Structure formats: structure tokens, C-alpha cells
PDB file of C-alpha atoms in Angstrom:
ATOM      1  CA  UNK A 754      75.790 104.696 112.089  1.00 57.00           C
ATOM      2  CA  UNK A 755      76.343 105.272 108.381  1.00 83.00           C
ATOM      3  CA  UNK A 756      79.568 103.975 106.942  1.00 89.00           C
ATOM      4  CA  UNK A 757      81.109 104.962 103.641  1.00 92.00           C
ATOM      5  CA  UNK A 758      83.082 102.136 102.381  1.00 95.00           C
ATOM      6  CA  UNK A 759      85.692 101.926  99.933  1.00 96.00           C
ATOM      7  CA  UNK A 760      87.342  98.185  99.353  1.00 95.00           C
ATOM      8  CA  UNK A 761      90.815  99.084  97.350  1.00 94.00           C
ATOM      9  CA  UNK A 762      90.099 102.459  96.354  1.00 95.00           C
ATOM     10  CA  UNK A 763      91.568 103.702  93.177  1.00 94.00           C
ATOM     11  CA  UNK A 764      93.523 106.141  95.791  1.00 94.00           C
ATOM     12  CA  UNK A 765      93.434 106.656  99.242  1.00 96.00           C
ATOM     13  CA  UNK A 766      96.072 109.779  99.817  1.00 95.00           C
ATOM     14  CA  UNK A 767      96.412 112.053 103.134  1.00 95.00           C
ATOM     15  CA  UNK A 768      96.955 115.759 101.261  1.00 93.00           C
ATOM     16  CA  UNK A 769      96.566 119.429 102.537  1.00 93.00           C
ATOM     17  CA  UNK A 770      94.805 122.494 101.647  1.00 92.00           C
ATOM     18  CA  UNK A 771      95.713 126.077 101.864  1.00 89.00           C
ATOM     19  CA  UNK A 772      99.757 127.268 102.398  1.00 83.00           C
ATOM     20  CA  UNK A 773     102.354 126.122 105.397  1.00 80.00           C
ATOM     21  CA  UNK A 774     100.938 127.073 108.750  1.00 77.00           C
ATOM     22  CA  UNK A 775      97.558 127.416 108.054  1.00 84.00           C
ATOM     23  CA  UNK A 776      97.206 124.330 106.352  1.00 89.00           C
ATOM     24  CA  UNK A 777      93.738 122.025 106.322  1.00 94.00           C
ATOM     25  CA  UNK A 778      94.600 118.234 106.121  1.00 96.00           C
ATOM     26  CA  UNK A 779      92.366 115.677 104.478  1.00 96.00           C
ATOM     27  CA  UNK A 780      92.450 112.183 104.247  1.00 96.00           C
ATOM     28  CA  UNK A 781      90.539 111.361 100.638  1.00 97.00           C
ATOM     29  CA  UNK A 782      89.257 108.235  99.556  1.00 96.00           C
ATOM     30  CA  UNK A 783      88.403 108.056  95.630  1.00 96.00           C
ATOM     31  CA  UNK A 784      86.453 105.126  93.322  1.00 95.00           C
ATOM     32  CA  UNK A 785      85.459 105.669  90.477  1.00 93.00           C
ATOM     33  CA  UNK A 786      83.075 108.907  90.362  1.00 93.00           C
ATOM     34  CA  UNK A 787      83.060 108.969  94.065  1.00 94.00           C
ATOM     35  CA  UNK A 788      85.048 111.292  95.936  1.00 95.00           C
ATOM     36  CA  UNK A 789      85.142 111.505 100.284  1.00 95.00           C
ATOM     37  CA  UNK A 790      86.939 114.092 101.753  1.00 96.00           C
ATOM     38  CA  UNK A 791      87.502 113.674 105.518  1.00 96.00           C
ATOM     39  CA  UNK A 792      89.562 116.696 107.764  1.00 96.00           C
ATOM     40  CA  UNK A 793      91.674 115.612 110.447  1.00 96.00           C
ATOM     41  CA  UNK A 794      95.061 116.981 112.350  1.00 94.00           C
ATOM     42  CA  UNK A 795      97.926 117.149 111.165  1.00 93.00           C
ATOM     43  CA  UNK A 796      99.455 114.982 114.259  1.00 94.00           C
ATOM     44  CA  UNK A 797      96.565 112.445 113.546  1.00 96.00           C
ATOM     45  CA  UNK A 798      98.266 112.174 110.178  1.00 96.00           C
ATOM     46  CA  UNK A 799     101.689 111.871 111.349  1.00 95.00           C
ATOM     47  CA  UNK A 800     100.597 109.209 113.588  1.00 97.00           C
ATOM     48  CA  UNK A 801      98.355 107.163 111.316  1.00 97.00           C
ATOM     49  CA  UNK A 802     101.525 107.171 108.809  1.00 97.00           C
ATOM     50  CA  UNK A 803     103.632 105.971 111.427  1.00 97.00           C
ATOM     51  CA  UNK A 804     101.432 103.203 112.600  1.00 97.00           C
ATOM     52  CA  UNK A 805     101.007 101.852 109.048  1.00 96.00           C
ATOM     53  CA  UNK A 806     104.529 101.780 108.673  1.00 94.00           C
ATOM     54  CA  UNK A 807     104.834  99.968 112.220  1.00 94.00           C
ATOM     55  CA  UNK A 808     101.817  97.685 111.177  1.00 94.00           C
ATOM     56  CA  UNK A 809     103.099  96.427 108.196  1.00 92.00           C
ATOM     57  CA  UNK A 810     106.880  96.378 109.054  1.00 91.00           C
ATOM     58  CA  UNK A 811     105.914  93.988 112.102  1.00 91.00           C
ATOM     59  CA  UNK A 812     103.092  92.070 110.214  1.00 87.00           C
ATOM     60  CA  UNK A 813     106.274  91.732 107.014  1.00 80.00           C
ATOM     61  CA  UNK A 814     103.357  90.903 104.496  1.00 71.00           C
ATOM     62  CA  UNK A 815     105.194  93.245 101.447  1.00 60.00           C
ATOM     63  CA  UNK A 816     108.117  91.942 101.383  1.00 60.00           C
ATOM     64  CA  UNK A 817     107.794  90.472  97.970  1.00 63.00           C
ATOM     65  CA  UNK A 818     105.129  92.294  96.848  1.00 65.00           C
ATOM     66  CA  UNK A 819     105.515  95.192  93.979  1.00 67.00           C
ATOM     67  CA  UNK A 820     105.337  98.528  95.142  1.00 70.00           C
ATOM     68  CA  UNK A 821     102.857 100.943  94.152  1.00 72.00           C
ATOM     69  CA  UNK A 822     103.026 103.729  92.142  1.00 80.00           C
ATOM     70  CA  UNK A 823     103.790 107.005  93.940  1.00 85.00           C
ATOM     71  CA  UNK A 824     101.233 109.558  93.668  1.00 84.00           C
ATOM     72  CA  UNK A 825     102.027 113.010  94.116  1.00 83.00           C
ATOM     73  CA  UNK A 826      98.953 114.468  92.496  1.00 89.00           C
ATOM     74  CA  UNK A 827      96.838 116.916  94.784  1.00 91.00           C
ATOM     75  CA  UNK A 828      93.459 115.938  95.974  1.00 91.00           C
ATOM     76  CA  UNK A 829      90.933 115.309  93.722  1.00 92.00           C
ATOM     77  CA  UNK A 830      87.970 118.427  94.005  1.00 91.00           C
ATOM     78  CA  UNK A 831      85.573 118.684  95.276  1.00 85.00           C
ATOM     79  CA  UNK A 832      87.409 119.119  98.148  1.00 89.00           C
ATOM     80  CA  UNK A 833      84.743 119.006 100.801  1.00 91.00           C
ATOM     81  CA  UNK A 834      84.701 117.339 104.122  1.00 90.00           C
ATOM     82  CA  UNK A 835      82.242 115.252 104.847  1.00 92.00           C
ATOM     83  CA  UNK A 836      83.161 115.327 108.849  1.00 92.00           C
ATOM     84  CA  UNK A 837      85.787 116.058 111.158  1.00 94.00           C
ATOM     85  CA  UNK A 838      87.716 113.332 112.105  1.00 94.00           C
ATOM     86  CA  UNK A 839      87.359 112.319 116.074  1.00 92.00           C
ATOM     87  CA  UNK A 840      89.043 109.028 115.707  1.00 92.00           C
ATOM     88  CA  UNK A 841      91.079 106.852 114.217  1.00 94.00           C
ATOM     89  CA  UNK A 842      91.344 103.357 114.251  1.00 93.00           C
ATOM     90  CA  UNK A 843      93.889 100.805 112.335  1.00 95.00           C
ATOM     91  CA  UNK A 844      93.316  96.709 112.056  1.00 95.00           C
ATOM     92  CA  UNK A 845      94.910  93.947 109.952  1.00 94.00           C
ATOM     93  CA  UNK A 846      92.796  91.455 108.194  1.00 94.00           C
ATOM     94  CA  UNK A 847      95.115  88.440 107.553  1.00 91.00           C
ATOM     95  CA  UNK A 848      92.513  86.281 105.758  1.00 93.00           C
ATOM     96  CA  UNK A 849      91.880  89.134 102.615  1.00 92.00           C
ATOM     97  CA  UNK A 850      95.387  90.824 103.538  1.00 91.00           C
ATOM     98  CA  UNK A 851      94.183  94.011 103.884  1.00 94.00           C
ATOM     99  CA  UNK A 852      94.554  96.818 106.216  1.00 95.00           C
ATOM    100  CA  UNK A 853      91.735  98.392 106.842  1.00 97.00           C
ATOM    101  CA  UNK A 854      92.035 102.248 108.188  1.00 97.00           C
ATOM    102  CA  UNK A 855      88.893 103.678 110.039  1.00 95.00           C
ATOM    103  CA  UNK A 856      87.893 107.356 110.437  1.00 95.00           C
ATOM    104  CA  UNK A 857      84.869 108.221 112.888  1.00 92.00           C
ATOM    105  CA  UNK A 858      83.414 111.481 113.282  1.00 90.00           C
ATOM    106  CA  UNK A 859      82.890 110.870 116.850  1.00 81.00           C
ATOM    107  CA  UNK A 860      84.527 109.504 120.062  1.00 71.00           C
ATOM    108  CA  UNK A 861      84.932 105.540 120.182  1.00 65.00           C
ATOM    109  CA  UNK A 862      85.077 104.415 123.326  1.00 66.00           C
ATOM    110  CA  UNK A 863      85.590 100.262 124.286  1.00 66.00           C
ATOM    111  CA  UNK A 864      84.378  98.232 126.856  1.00 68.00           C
ATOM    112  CA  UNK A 865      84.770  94.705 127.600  1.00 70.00           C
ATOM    113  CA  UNK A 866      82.543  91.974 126.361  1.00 65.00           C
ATOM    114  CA  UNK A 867      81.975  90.516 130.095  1.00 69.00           C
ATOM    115  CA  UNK A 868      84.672  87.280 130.084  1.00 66.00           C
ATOM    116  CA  UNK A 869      87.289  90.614 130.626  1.00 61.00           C
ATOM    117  CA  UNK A 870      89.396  89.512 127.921  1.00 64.00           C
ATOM    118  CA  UNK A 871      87.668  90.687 124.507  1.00 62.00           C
ATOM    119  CA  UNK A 872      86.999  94.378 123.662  1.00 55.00           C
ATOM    120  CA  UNK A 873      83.612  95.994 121.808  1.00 58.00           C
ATOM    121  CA  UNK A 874      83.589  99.030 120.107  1.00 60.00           C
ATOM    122  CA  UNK A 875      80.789 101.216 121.459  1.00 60.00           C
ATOM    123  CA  UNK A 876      79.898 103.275 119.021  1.00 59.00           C
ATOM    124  CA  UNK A 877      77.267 106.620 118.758  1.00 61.00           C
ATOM    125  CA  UNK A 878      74.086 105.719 116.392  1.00 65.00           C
ATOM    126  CA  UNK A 879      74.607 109.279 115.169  1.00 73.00           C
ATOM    127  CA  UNK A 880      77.981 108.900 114.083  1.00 79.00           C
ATOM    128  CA  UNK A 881      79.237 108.841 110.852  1.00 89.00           C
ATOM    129  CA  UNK A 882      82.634 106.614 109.514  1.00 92.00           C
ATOM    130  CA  UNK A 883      84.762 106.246 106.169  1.00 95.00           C
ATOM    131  CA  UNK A 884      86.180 102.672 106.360  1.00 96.00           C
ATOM    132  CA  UNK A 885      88.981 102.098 103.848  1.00 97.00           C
ATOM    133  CA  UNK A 886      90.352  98.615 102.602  1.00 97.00           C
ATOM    134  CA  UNK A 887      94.211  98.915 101.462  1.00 95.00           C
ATOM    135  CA  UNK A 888      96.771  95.993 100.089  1.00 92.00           C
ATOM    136  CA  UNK A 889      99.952  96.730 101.265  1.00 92.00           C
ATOM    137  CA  UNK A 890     101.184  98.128  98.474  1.00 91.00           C
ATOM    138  CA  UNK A 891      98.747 100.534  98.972  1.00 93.00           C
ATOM    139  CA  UNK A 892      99.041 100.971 102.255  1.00 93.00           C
ATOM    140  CA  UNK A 893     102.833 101.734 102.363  1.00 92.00           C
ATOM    141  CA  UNK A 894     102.418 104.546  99.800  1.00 93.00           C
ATOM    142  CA  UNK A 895      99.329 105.830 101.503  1.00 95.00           C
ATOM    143  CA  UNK A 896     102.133 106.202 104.307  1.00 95.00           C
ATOM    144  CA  UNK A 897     104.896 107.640 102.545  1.00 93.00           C
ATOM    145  CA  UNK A 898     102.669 110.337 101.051  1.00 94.00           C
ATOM    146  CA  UNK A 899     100.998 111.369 104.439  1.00 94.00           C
ATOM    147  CA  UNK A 900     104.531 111.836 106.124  1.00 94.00           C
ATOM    148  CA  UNK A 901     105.849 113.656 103.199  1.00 92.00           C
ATOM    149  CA  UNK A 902     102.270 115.984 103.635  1.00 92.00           C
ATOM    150  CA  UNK A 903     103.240 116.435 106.860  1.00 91.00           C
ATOM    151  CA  UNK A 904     107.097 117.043 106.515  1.00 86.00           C
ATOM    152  CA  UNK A 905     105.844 120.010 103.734  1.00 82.00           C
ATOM    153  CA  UNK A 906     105.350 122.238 106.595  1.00 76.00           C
ATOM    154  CA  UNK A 907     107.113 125.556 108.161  1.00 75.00           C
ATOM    155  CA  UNK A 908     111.029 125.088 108.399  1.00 77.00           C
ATOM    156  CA  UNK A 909     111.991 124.635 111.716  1.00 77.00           C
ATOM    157  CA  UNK A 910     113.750 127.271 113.514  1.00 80.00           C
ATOM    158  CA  UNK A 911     117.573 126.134 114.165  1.00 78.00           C
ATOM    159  CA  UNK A 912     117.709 126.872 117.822  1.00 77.00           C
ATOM    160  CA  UNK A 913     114.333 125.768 119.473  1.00 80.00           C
ATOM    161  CA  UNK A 914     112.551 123.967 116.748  1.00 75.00           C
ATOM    162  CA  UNK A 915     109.430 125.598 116.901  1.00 76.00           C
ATOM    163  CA  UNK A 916     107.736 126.780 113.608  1.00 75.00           C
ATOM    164  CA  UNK A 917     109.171 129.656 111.324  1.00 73.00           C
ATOM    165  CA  UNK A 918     106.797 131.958 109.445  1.00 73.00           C
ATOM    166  CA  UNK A 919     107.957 134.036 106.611  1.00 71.00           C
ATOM    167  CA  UNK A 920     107.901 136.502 109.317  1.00 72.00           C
ATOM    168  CA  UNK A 921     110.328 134.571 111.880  1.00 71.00           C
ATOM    169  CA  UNK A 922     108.995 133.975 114.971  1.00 75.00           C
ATOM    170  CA  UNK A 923     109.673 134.869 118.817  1.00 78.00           C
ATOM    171  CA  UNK A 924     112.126 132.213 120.050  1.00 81.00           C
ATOM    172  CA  UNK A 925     111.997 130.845 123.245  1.00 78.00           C
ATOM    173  CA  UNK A 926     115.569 130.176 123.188  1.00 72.00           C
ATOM    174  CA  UNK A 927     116.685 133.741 122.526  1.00 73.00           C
ATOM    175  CA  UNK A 928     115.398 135.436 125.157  1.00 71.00           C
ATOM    176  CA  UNK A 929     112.243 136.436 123.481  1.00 63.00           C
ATOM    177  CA  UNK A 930     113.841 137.998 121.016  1.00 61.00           C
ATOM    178  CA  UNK A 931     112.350 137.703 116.815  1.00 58.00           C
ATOM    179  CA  UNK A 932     114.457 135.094 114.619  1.00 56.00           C
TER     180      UNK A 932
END
């Protein structure tokens, strides 16, 4: 399986492409001259934001750390995708303290190791995976910029939620009727 990876990127954002509700959402790792674009969902960025958050929060490893620079810059071009992101994984490595944030372009499936208590990754020879090494610092802003990306979105429609387009949208909660 080839694996791109990037140990503290220069910046590791989650940005979009393209205007509110037709949106493309990248996660992009950058070093240097090199530049890896990878397209996911926007729920898959949600999550992944939400988990780092969680991870960290439990894990309390910034506490006393300084906080990274926000960066609000768009992605760096080329914007090209190298795959489509199938999975996501998320792991703490306490001995570097880094988080490391995995995107395959496949399925990952687990199975157990045979003593039932251990888990292996199973993973397809012809897959392809971005692994990215983060300090918490790093890590939380990596966070706070892909819920912000995701936030960015349609307004929400005041009685059912849903989506509004510039057009409005047929609500559920009025009958059917165009809000």
C-alpha cells in the first residue's frame, strides 16, 4: 500500500472548494514544496473535528502548551485530489506526543490477532493512505478550522432545519409549501 507521510506538516487544514451547497471538501497536507490534496465528506469532516477535540480534551496533553496560529488562508493549489477518502482513522502516540490522523482510499476492515483481545488492521495492497503527524497545538487548530469549514455552509431554515438555497427550499414543516 503506498503511504504519503507528512511528520508535522507546515499545515494540515480541512478547507472547501466551490460555493455553499455544492461544496467539495479537502483535507490538505503541505511541506515544503509538497502539496496532497485528499476529498472527503463533509460529515467525515465534522466528525474527524469532533474526535480531535474529544481526543485531546480526554488525553489533556495542551493544557500548557502555546496555541497555534490560526490559519484562515484557503488551500494551497494545486488543488487536486489524490483519492477519495473511504476511511478515517485517529490514534494517539504518547511516547512522540503526536496525533496521528489517517486517510485511506479504501475500506479498513479489523480482525482479531487470535488471543481475541488485540485488533489488526487488514488493509487492501492496492490501497493508497496520507498519514499525518500533528502536536497538539496543531491538532486543535486543525480542528477548529475544519468545524468552522463545515459551519460555512447553507443557513438553516428556521422551522425544520434543513438547508436553505438562495432559492428557499420546500419545507417539510410547512406543508410542502417553498420558504
Amino acid at each position: 500500500m503506498p503511504t504519503i507521510e507528512f511528520d508535522h506538516p507546515d499545515r494540515f487544514i480541512a478547507g472547501t472548494v466551490g460555493p455553499p451547497g455544492a461544496r467539495t471538501f479537502f483535507l490538505q497536507a503541505v511541506q515544503g514544496r509538497r502539496v496532497i490534496s485528499v476529498s472527503l465528506e463533509k460529515e467525515q469532516v465534522a466528525v474527524l473535528a469532533e474526535r480531535v477535540n474529544d481526543l485531546l480534551d480526554e488525553l489533556s496533553v495542551d493544557e500548557d502548551l502555546p496555541v497555534a496560529d490560526e490559519d484562515n488562508d484557503p488551500l494551497t493549489p494545486p488543488i487536486e485530489d489524490e483519492f477519495r477518502v473511504s476511511t478515517l482513522s485517529l490514534a494517539w502516540e504518547p511516547e512522540r506526543q503526536v496525533l496521528i490522523i489517517e486517510a485511506h482510499d479504501r475500506q479498513v476492515e479489523l480482525e482479531p490477532t487470535g488471543d481475541g483481545e488485540e485488533l489488526r488492521e487488514v488493509t487492501d495492497p492496492d490501497g493508497q493512505l496520507v498519514r499525518v503527524l500533528l502536536g497538539p497545538a496543531q491538532a486543535r487548530e486543525f480542528a477548529r478550522r475544519g468545524l468552522a469549514s463545515v459551519a460555512d455552509g447553507r443557513p438553516a431554515c428556521p422551522f425544520c432545519g434543513g438547508p436553505l438555497d438562495s432559492s428557499g427550499h420546500i419545507c417539510p414543516r410547512a406543508n410542502g409549501y417553498r420558504r
